[in-house]
CSV table of C-alpha atoms in Angstrom, one decimal:
chain,number,residue,atom,x,y,z
A,47,UNK,CA,-251.9,55.9,-45.8
A,48,UNK,CA,-250.4,58.1,-48.6
A,49,UNK,CA,-247.3,59.4,-48.5
A,50,UNK,CA,-246.1,63.1,-50.6
A,51,UNK,CA,-242.5,62.5,-52.3
A,52,UNK,CA,-241.0,65.7,-53.4
A,53,UNK,CA,-239.3,64.3,-56.9
A,54,UNK,CA,-237.4,65.5,-60.0
A,55,UNK,CA,-238.6,63.4,-61.9
A,56,UNK,CA,-242.4,60.8,-62.5
A,57,UNK,CA,-242.2,57.6,-61.6
A,58,UNK,CA,-240.8,55.2,-58.3
A,59,UNK,CA,-236.9,55.7,-60.1
A,60,UNK,CA,-236.6,59.3,-60.3
A,61,UNK,CA,-234.3,60.9,-57.5
A,62,UNK,CA,-236.3,62.7,-54.5
A,63,UNK,CA,-236.0,66.5,-54.5
A,64,UNK,CA,-234.0,68.2,-51.7
A,65,UNK,CA,-236.2,70.8,-52.2
A,66,UNK,CA,-239.7,71.2,-50.9
A,67,UNK,CA,-241.2,74.2,-51.6
A,68,UNK,CA,-239.8,74.1,-54.9
A,69,UNK,CA,-240.2,70.9,-56.4
A,70,UNK,CA,-241.3,70.3,-59.4
A,71,UNK,CA,-243.6,67.5,-58.2
A,72,UNK,CA,-245.1,65.2,-55.6
A,73,UNK,CA,-245.5,61.6,-55.8
A,74,UNK,CA,-248.1,60.6,-53.7
A,75,UNK,CA,-248.0,56.8,-52.8
A,76,UNK,CA,-250.8,54.9,-51.4
A,77,UNK,CA,-249.1,52.1,-48.8
A,78,UNK,CA,-252.5,50.2,-49.0
A,79,UNK,CA,-253.2,49.8,-52.5
A,80,UNK,CA,-249.5,50.6,-53.7
A,81,UNK,CA,-250.2,52.7,-56.6
A,82,UNK,CA,-249.5,56.1,-57.2
A,83,UNK,CA,-250.3,59.4,-59.0
A,84,UNK,CA,-248.3,62.9,-59.4
A,85,UNK,CA,-249.6,66.0,-58.0
A,86,UNK,CA,-247.6,68.7,-59.7
A,87,UNK,CA,-246.1,72.2,-58.8
A,88,UNK,CA,-245.3,74.1,-61.1
A,89,UNK,CA,-246.9,77.1,-60.0
A,90,UNK,CA,-244.0,77.2,-56.5
A,91,UNK,CA,-241.1,76.9,-59.0
A,92,UNK,CA,-241.6,80.8,-59.4
A,93,UNK,CA,-243.6,82.4,-56.9
A,94,UNK,CA,-241.1,84.6,-55.3
A,95,UNK,CA,-242.3,83.7,-51.6
A,96,UNK,CA,-244.3,81.8,-49.9
A,97,UNK,CA,-243.5,78.5,-51.9
A,98,UNK,CA,-243.2,75.6,-49.3
A,99,UNK,CA,-247.0,77.2,-47.3
A,100,UNK,CA,-248.2,76.3,-50.3
A,101,UNK,CA,-246.6,73.4,-51.2
A,102,UNK,CA,-247.7,72.1,-47.8
A,103,UNK,CA,-251.2,73.6,-48.8
A,104,UNK,CA,-251.4,71.5,-51.6
A,105,UNK,CA,-250.3,68.8,-49.4
A,106,UNK,CA,-253.1,68.5,-47.0
A,107,UNK,CA,-255.4,69.2,-50.1
A,108,UNK,CA,-254.7,66.0,-51.6
A,109,UNK,CA,-254.6,64.2,-47.9
A,110,UNK,CA,-251.5,62.6,-48.0
A,111,UNK,CA,-250.7,61.8,-44.4
A,112,UNK,CA,-246.8,61.6,-44.5
A,113,UNK,CA,-243.8,63.9,-46.2
A,114,UNK,CA,-240.7,62.7,-47.4
A,115,UNK,CA,-238.4,65.5,-48.8
A,116,UNK,CA,-235.0,66.6,-48.1
A,117,UNK,CA,-234.9,70.1,-46.8
A,118,UNK,CA,-238.2,71.6,-44.5
A,119,UNK,CA,-238.1,75.7,-43.4
A,120,UNK,CA,-240.0,76.8,-40.7
A,121,UNK,CA,-242.8,77.7,-42.4
A,122,UNK,CA,-244.1,74.9,-44.4
A,123,UNK,CA,-242.9,73.1,-41.0
A,124,UNK,CA,-245.8,75.0,-39.3
A,125,UNK,CA,-248.4,74.5,-42.1
A,126,UNK,CA,-247.4,70.7,-42.1
A,127,UNK,CA,-247.3,70.4,-38.5
A,128,UNK,CA,-251.0,71.6,-38.7
A,129,UNK,CA,-252.2,69.8,-41.1
A,130,UNK,CA,-251.0,66.9,-38.7
A,131,UNK,CA,-248.4,65.4,-41.4
A,132,UNK,CA,-245.6,63.5,-40.6
A,133,UNK,CA,-242.1,64.9,-42.3
A,134,UNK,CA,-239.2,62.3,-43.0
A,135,UNK,CA,-236.1,63.0,-44.4
A,136,UNK,CA,-234.6,61.7,-47.1
A,137,UNK,CA,-231.7,62.7,-49.6
A,138,UNK,CA,-229.4,60.8,-52.4
A,139,UNK,CA,-232.1,58.3,-53.1
A,140,UNK,CA,-234.7,57.5,-55.5
A,141,UNK,CA,-238.6,57.6,-54.7
A,142,UNK,CA,-238.5,53.7,-54.5
A,143,UNK,CA,-236.0,53.6,-52.1
A,144,UNK,CA,-237.1,56.6,-49.9
A,145,UNK,CA,-240.2,54.1,-49.7
A,146,UNK,CA,-237.9,50.9,-48.6
A,147,UNK,CA,-236.4,52.8,-45.6
A,148,UNK,CA,-239.3,54.4,-45.0
A,149,UNK,CA,-241.4,50.9,-44.7
A,150,UNK,CA,-238.3,49.5,-42.5
A,151,UNK,CA,-238.5,52.6,-40.4
A,152,UNK,CA,-234.8,53.9,-41.2
A,153,UNK,CA,-235.9,58.0,-41.8
A,154,UNK,CA,-235.4,60.0,-39.4
A,155,UNK,CA,-238.5,62.0,-38.8
A,156,UNK,CA,-238.0,66.3,-38.6
A,157,UNK,CA,-239.0,67.1,-35.1
A,158,UNK,CA,-238.4,71.2,-36.2
A,159,UNK,CA,-237.6,72.3,-39.6
A,160,UNK,CA,-234.0,71.4,-40.7
A,161,UNK,CA,-233.2,74.9,-42.8
A,162,UNK,CA,-234.1,78.4,-42.4
A,163,UNK,CA,-236.0,80.2,-44.5
A,164,UNK,CA,-234.9,81.9,-46.8
A,165,UNK,CA,-235.3,85.6,-48.2
A,166,UNK,CA,-235.6,87.9,-51.2
B,161,UNK,CA,-239.3,119.4,-52.8
B,162,UNK,CA,-238.0,115.8,-52.9
B,163,UNK,CA,-234.3,114.5,-53.8
B,164,UNK,CA,-233.7,111.2,-53.4
B,165,UNK,CA,-229.8,110.4,-52.8
B,166,UNK,CA,-229.3,106.6,-54.0
B,167,UNK,CA,-227.3,104.4,-55.4
B,168,UNK,CA,-226.9,100.9,-56.6
B,169,UNK,CA,-223.7,99.5,-55.0
B,170,UNK,CA,-223.7,100.5,-51.5
B,171,UNK,CA,-220.8,102.0,-49.5
B,172,UNK,CA,-220.4,104.8,-52.3
B,173,UNK,CA,-221.2,107.6,-50.3
B,174,UNK,CA,-224.6,108.0,-50.5
B,175,UNK,CA,-224.3,109.1,-46.7
B,176,UNK,CA,-221.4,111.2,-47.6
B,177,UNK,CA,-223.3,113.1,-49.8
B,178,UNK,CA,-227.2,113.2,-48.3
B,179,UNK,CA,-225.8,114.7,-44.9
B,180,UNK,CA,-223.3,117.3,-46.3
B,181,UNK,CA,-226.0,118.7,-49.0
B,182,UNK,CA,-227.7,119.0,-45.4
B,183,UNK,CA,-225.4,120.7,-44.1
B,184,UNK,CA,-224.7,123.1,-47.0
B,185,UNK,CA,-228.4,123.7,-48.5
B,186,UNK,CA,-229.6,125.0,-44.9
B,187,UNK,CA,-227.0,127.1,-45.4
B,188,UNK,CA,-227.4,128.0,-49.0
B,189,UNK,CA,-231.0,128.0,-49.8
B,190,UNK,CA,-232.0,129.1,-46.3
B,191,UNK,CA,-235.4,127.3,-45.5
B,192,UNK,CA,-235.9,124.3,-42.9
B,193,UNK,CA,-234.2,121.3,-45.0
B,194,UNK,CA,-235.2,117.6,-43.5
B,195,UNK,CA,-233.4,115.1,-44.2
B,196,UNK,CA,-235.0,111.1,-44.1
B,197,UNK,CA,-232.7,108.8,-43.3
B,198,UNK,CA,-234.4,105.9,-45.0
B,199,UNK,CA,-231.7,103.3,-45.0
B,200,UNK,CA,-233.6,102.3,-41.8
B,201,UNK,CA,-231.1,98.2,-41.5
B,202,UNK,CA,-228.7,100.8,-40.6
B,203,UNK,CA,-229.2,104.4,-40.4
B,204,UNK,CA,-226.5,106.1,-39.8
B,205,UNK,CA,-226.8,109.6,-41.5
B,206,UNK,CA,-226.8,111.0,-37.7
B,207,UNK,CA,-223.4,110.1,-36.6
B,208,UNK,CA,-222.4,113.1,-39.0
B,209,UNK,CA,-225.0,115.1,-37.7
B,210,UNK,CA,-225.2,115.0,-33.9
B,211,UNK,CA,-228.4,116.0,-33.7
B,212,UNK,CA,-230.5,116.8,-30.8
B,213,UNK,CA,-233.3,114.2,-30.4
B,214,UNK,CA,-236.5,115.2,-29.2
B,215,UNK,CA,-239.0,112.6,-30.4
B,216,UNK,CA,-239.8,108.9,-30.9
B,217,UNK,CA,-242.4,107.2,-32.1
B,218,UNK,CA,-242.8,103.9,-32.6
B,219,UNK,CA,-244.3,102.6,-35.7
B,220,UNK,CA,-246.7,99.4,-36.4
B,221,UNK,CA,-247.9,97.6,-39.2
B,222,UNK,CA,-251.4,96.0,-39.3
B,223,UNK,CA,-251.6,92.0,-39.9
B,224,UNK,CA,-254.6,89.8,-40.1
B,225,UNK,CA,-255.7,87.7,-37.1
B,226,UNK,CA,-258.4,85.2,-37.1
B,227,UNK,CA,-261.0,84.5,-34.5
B,228,UNK,CA,-261.3,80.1,-35.4
B,229,UNK,CA,-264.6,80.5,-34.3
B,230,UNK,CA,-266.2,82.6,-36.6
B,231,UNK,CA,-264.0,80.9,-39.5
B,232,UNK,CA,-266.0,78.5,-41.7
B,233,UNK,CA,-262.5,77.8,-43.6
B,234,UNK,CA,-263.9,78.6,-47.0
B,235,UNK,CA,-260.2,79.7,-48.1
B,236,UNK,CA,-261.1,82.9,-49.4
B,237,UNK,CA,-258.4,84.7,-47.3
B,238,UNK,CA,-255.9,81.9,-48.5
B,239,UNK,CA,-256.5,82.5,-52.1
B,240,UNK,CA,-256.2,86.0,-52.2
B,241,UNK,CA,-253.6,86.7,-50.4
B,242,UNK,CA,-250.0,86.8,-53.2
B,243,UNK,CA,-247.5,86.6,-50.5
B,244,UNK,CA,-248.9,83.6,-48.7
B,245,UNK,CA,-249.1,85.3,-45.5
B,246,UNK,CA,-252.6,83.6,-44.7
B,247,UNK,CA,-252.9,79.4,-44.8
B,248,UNK,CA,-256.3,78.3,-44.7
B,249,UNK,CA,-256.4,74.7,-43.9
B,250,UNK,CA,-259.3,72.4,-43.2
B,251,UNK,CA,-259.2,73.0,-39.1
B,252,UNK,CA,-257.1,75.6,-38.7
B,253,UNK,CA,-256.2,78.9,-40.3
B,254,UNK,CA,-252.5,80.3,-40.1
B,255,UNK,CA,-250.7,83.8,-40.4
B,256,UNK,CA,-247.5,84.3,-41.2
B,257,UNK,CA,-246.4,87.7,-40.2
B,258,UNK,CA,-243.6,88.0,-41.6
B,259,UNK,CA,-244.7,88.0,-45.3
B,260,UNK,CA,-247.9,90.0,-44.8
B,261,UNK,CA,-247.9,93.6,-46.8
B,262,UNK,CA,-250.8,94.7,-44.4
B,263,UNK,CA,-253.3,95.5,-47.6
B,264,UNK,CA,-256.0,94.1,-45.6
B,265,UNK,CA,-257.3,92.0,-48.9
B,266,UNK,CA,-258.3,89.2,-46.4
B,267,UNK,CA,-260.4,90.8,-43.5
B,268,UNK,CA,-262.4,92.3,-46.9
B,269,UNK,CA,-263.0,88.8,-48.6
B,270,UNK,CA,-263.9,87.2,-45.2
B,271,UNK,CA,-267.7,86.1,-45.8
B,272,UNK,CA,-267.9,86.1,-41.5
B,273,UNK,CA,-265.8,88.8,-40.5
B,274,UNK,CA,-263.6,86.5,-38.9
B,275,UNK,CA,-260.5,88.6,-39.6
B,276,UNK,CA,-259.3,91.4,-37.8
B,277,UNK,CA,-256.3,93.6,-37.6
B,278,UNK,CA,-253.3,94.1,-34.6
B,279,UNK,CA,-250.7,95.6,-34.9
B,280,UNK,CA,-247.3,94.9,-35.0
B,281,UNK,CA,-244.3,96.7,-34.5
B,282,UNK,CA,-241.8,97.4,-37.3
B,283,UNK,CA,-239.7,99.3,-35.6
B,284,UNK,CA,-238.5,103.2,-34.2
B,285,UNK,CA,-239.2,106.3,-35.8
B,286,UNK,CA,-236.3,109.3,-34.1
B,287,UNK,CA,-236.7,113.0,-34.6
B,288,UNK,CA,-233.6,115.3,-34.3
B,289,UNK,CA,-232.7,118.8,-35.2
B,290,UNK,CA,-229.8,120.5,-35.2
B,291,UNK,CA,-229.6,124.3,-36.1
B,292,UNK,CA,-232.1,124.7,-39.3
B,293,UNK,CA,-231.9,121.1,-40.1
B,294,UNK,CA,-234.4,118.1,-38.9
B,295,UNK,CA,-233.0,114.4,-39.1
B,296,UNK,CA,-236.0,112.0,-38.8
B,297,UNK,CA,-234.3,108.2,-39.1
B,298,UNK,CA,-236.0,104.9,-39.0
B,299,UNK,CA,-234.9,102.1,-37.0
B,300,UNK,CA,-236.4,98.6,-38.5
B,301,UNK,CA,-237.0,96.0,-35.4
B,302,UNK,CA,-234.0,93.4,-34.9
B,303,UNK,CA,-235.5,90.2,-37.0
B,304,UNK,CA,-238.1,92.3,-38.6
B,305,UNK,CA,-237.3,91.4,-42.5
B,306,UNK,CA,-239.3,94.1,-44.2
B,307,UNK,CA,-237.9,97.5,-44.4
B,308,UNK,CA,-240.3,99.3,-47.0
B,309,UNK,CA,-243.2,99.5,-44.4
B,310,UNK,CA,-241.2,100.6,-41.9
B,311,UNK,CA,-239.7,103.4,-45.3
B,312,UNK,CA,-242.9,104.4,-45.7
B,313,UNK,CA,-243.4,105.9,-42.5
B,314,UNK,CA,-240.5,107.6,-42.1
B,315,UNK,CA,-241.6,109.4,-45.0
B,316,UNK,CA,-245.2,110.3,-43.8
B,317,UNK,CA,-242.8,112.5,-41.2
B,318,UNK,CA,-241.7,114.6,-43.8
B,319,UNK,CA,-244.0,117.7,-44.9
B,320,UNK,CA,-244.3,118.4,-48.9
B,321,UNK,CA,-243.5,122.2,-48.3
B,322,UNK,CA,-239.9,121.4,-46.7
B,323,UNK,CA,-237.0,120.8,-48.6
B,324,UNK,CA,-236.5,117.1,-48.2
B,325,UNK,CA,-233.0,114.9,-48.9
B,326,UNK,CA,-233.5,111.5,-48.6
B,327,UNK,CA,-231.2,108.8,-48.3
B,328,UNK,CA,-231.9,105.5,-49.5
B,329,UNK,CA,-231.0,102.0,-49.1
B,330,UNK,CA,-228.5,100.5,-51.0
B,331,UNK,CA,-229.5,98.3,-54.1
B,332,UNK,CA,-232.1,98.2,-56.5
B,333,UNK,CA,-235.3,96.4,-54.9
B,334,UNK,CA,-238.6,96.8,-52.9
B,335,UNK,CA,-236.9,99.2,-50.0
B,336,UNK,CA,-235.1,101.2,-52.8
B,337,UNK,CA,-238.4,101.4,-55.1
B,338,UNK,CA,-240.4,102.6,-52.1
B,339,UNK,CA,-237.4,105.8,-50.7
B,340,UNK,CA,-237.4,107.0,-54.0
B,341,UNK,CA,-241.2,106.8,-54.8
B,342,UNK,CA,-242.9,110.0,-55.2
B,343,UNK,CA,-239.3,111.9,-55.2
B,344,UNK,CA,-238.7,114.9,-57.4
B,345,UNK,CA,-235.3,114.2,-58.3
B,346,UNK,CA,-232.7,111.3,-58.1
B,347,UNK,CA,-228.8,111.6,-57.4
B,348,UNK,CA,-227.3,108.6,-58.1
B,349,UNK,CA,-223.6,107.9,-56.3
B,350,UNK,CA,-221.3,106.0,-57.6
B,351,UNK,CA,-218.0,104.7,-58.0
B,352,UNK,CA,-215.4,104.5,-60.3
B,353,UNK,CA,-214.7,101.0,-59.8
B,354,UNK,CA,-216.3,97.6,-61.9
B,355,UNK,CA,-218.6,97.3,-59.3
B,356,UNK,CA,-219.4,101.0,-59.1
B,357,UNK,CA,-220.6,101.2,-63.1
B,358,UNK,CA,-222.2,97.2,-62.8
B,359,UNK,CA,-224.4,98.6,-59.9
B,360,UNK,CA,-225.1,102.6,-61.6
B,361,UNK,CA,-226.3,100.1,-64.7
B,362,UNK,CA,-229.0,99.0,-62.5
B,363,UNK,CA,-230.3,101.6,-60.9
B,364,UNK,CA,-230.1,103.7,-63.7
B,365,UNK,CA,-232.5,100.9,-65.4
B,366,UNK,CA,-235.0,101.4,-62.2
B,367,UNK,CA,-234.9,105.3,-62.1
B,368,UNK,CA,-235.9,105.8,-65.8
B,369,UNK,CA,-238.6,102.8,-65.1
B,370,UNK,CA,-239.9,105.2,-62.6
B,371,UNK,CA,-239.8,108.2,-65.1
B,372,UNK,CA,-238.0,110.4,-62.3
B,373,UNK,CA,-235.3,113.0,-63.3
B,374,UNK,CA,-232.2,112.6,-62.5
B,375,UNK,CA,-228.5,113.1,-62.8
B,376,UNK,CA,-224.5,111.0,-61.4
B,377,UNK,CA,-222.4,112.1,-58.5
B,378,UNK,CA,-219.5,110.2,-58.7
B,379,UNK,CA,-216.9,110.1,-55.6
B,380,UNK,CA,-213.4,109.6,-54.7
B,381,UNK,CA,-213.6,110.4,-58.9
B,382,UNK,CA,-210.4,110.3,-59.6
B,383,UNK,CA,-209.7,107.1,-58.9
B,384,UNK,CA,-210.0,104.4,-61.8
B,385,UNK,CA,-210.2,104.6,-65.8
B,386,UNK,CA,-212.7,106.8,-67.9
B,387,UNK,CA,-215.3,103.9,-68.3
B,388,UNK,CA,-217.2,105.4,-65.7
B,389,UNK,CA,-217.8,109.0,-67.1
B,390,UNK,CA,-217.9,107.8,-70.8
B,391,UNK,CA,-220.9,105.2,-70.0
B,392,UNK,CA,-222.7,108.2,-68.5
B,393,UNK,CA,-221.4,110.2,-72.1
B,394,UNK,CA,-222.6,107.7,-73.6
B,395,UNK,CA,-226.4,107.4,-72.0
B,396,UNK,CA,-226.5,111.3,-71.8
B,397,UNK,CA,-226.4,111.3,-68.4
B,398,UNK,CA,-225.3,114.0,-66.5
B,399,UNK,CA,-222.5,114.2,-63.6
B,400,UNK,CA,-223.5,117.1,-61.2
B,401,UNK,CA,-221.1,116.5,-58.2
B,402,UNK,CA,-217.4,115.1,-58.2
B,403,UNK,CA,-215.6,114.2,-54.6
B,404,UNK,CA,-211.9,113.8,-55.8
B,405,UNK,CA,-210.7,110.5,-54.1
B,406,UNK,CA,-208.2,112.2,-50.8
B,407,UNK,CA,-207.2,110.3,-47.7
B,408,UNK,CA,-208.0,113.3,-45.6
B,409,UNK,CA,-211.8,113.1,-46.4
B,410,UNK,CA,-211.5,109.3,-45.8
B,411,UNK,CA,-210.1,110.2,-42.4
B,412,UNK,CA,-212.3,113.0,-41.3
B,413,UNK,CA,-215.2,110.8,-42.3
B,414,UNK,CA,-213.4,108.1,-40.2
B,415,UNK,CA,-214.1,110.5,-37.1
B,416,UNK,CA,-217.6,111.0,-38.1
B,417,UNK,CA,-216.8,114.4,-39.4
B,418,UNK,CA,-218.6,116.4,-42.1
B,419,UNK,CA,-216.9,116.9,-45.1
B,420,UNK,CA,-217.8,120.4,-45.1
B,421,UNK,CA,-217.2,121.6,-42.1
B,422,UNK,CA,-213.6,120.2,-42.2
B,423,UNK,CA,-213.1,121.1,-45.6
B,424,UNK,CA,-215.2,124.3,-46.4
B,425,UNK,CA,-213.1,124.6,-49.8
B,426,UNK,CA,-215.2,121.9,-51.2
B,427,UNK,CA,-218.1,123.8,-51.3
B,428,UNK,CA,-217.7,124.7,-54.8
B,429,UNK,CA,-218.7,121.2,-55.7
B,430,UNK,CA,-221.6,121.5,-53.5
B,431,UNK,CA,-222.8,125.1,-55.1
B,432,UNK,CA,-224.1,124.2,-58.3
B,433,UNK,CA,-226.6,121.4,-57.6
B,434,UNK,CA,-229.3,123.0,-55.9
B,435,UNK,CA,-230.1,125.7,-58.9
B,436,UNK,CA,-229.6,122.7,-61.2
B,437,UNK,CA,-231.5,120.6,-59.6
B,438,UNK,CA,-234.4,122.9,-58.8
B,439,UNK,CA,-234.2,124.3,-63.2
B,440,UNK,CA,-234.9,120.5,-64.1
B,441,UNK,CA,-237.8,119.7,-61.3
B,442,UNK,CA,-239.5,123.4,-62.2
B,443,UNK,CA,-238.4,125.0,-64.6
B,444,UNK,CA,-241.4,127.5,-65.4
B,445,UNK,CA,-240.9,128.9,-62.0
B,446,UNK,CA,-237.8,130.4,-63.1
């Protein structure tokens, strides 16, 4: 089971990035092996639109099973859903704390997009 | 000849100028004048012209539709799309119609012809007449986020032999560029306020980039200070129209009355525009 966490930093003590599509990195944590690696999301920081879809596609390609992030818009939600990836919401915590909360079953699973899309 | 009436700032008087110019030119130039209301999110020229509507058509755009039985999930479609409108996953392909720019590229790169194009409704185009003036306006469907495709369709309704006046949407982004494209001349409407000047500067950058000849028209010109005129002088931008700040003009406007019908004395403000623009657009013909 691998979880992708949107984060502003590069290790377990970095804060969660509330933004899904425009986060700097995703930290992919393997719960069986207790190891992690980063996937870069920089190219999405400058894309005018479709960042959420692209980020979701990358996570599906990386074969994660779930995502922990702050906010998910409608298109990212649809894409992650199509890839059968569960979405959990967390804010104001580090990656390590988010993983602990996840393992204790404290994180809410998003049933729908929790924010609206935005336009230029 | 196609003349665009544009502005950076909204509410500066584009529609006032466009409708009065259309009304005045059909008398002055004695040629059929076509007014294109390209502010498709909020078309309002008809409020001042009261045309008799005689036809209406649905405007549509092409969007991809994927037949998953033929799809090999190769991902070429989503790699090509710069707008993220088509997303190829392991065992599914998602289409996001609201992001699609109808370029048709995905259907071309698909190696198995799994993608065909279907129509999505953009809005409505209405055509009406008032004397020798034709009004064509687009009305964007509620919830449709992209107006440029509809603006393009509105412009396709006019023929180039006509004298075309184009009432642009406000701002300086894609809808305005789409409206300005192909115009022979742009009249930038502004007002002597800090916002008016700030947004005029942005609009000037746009028309200079598009390399379209332009001039400035100042609405409510007796307001404020000299900053706007100083800027125009410094940048060598001609001011070819001024309408004063008068309560009576605003009152007529709020009652949906055409300025020149109510106060024909302002015809003299509009009279030099056509000869001026004609001289700039095609100097060799005179």
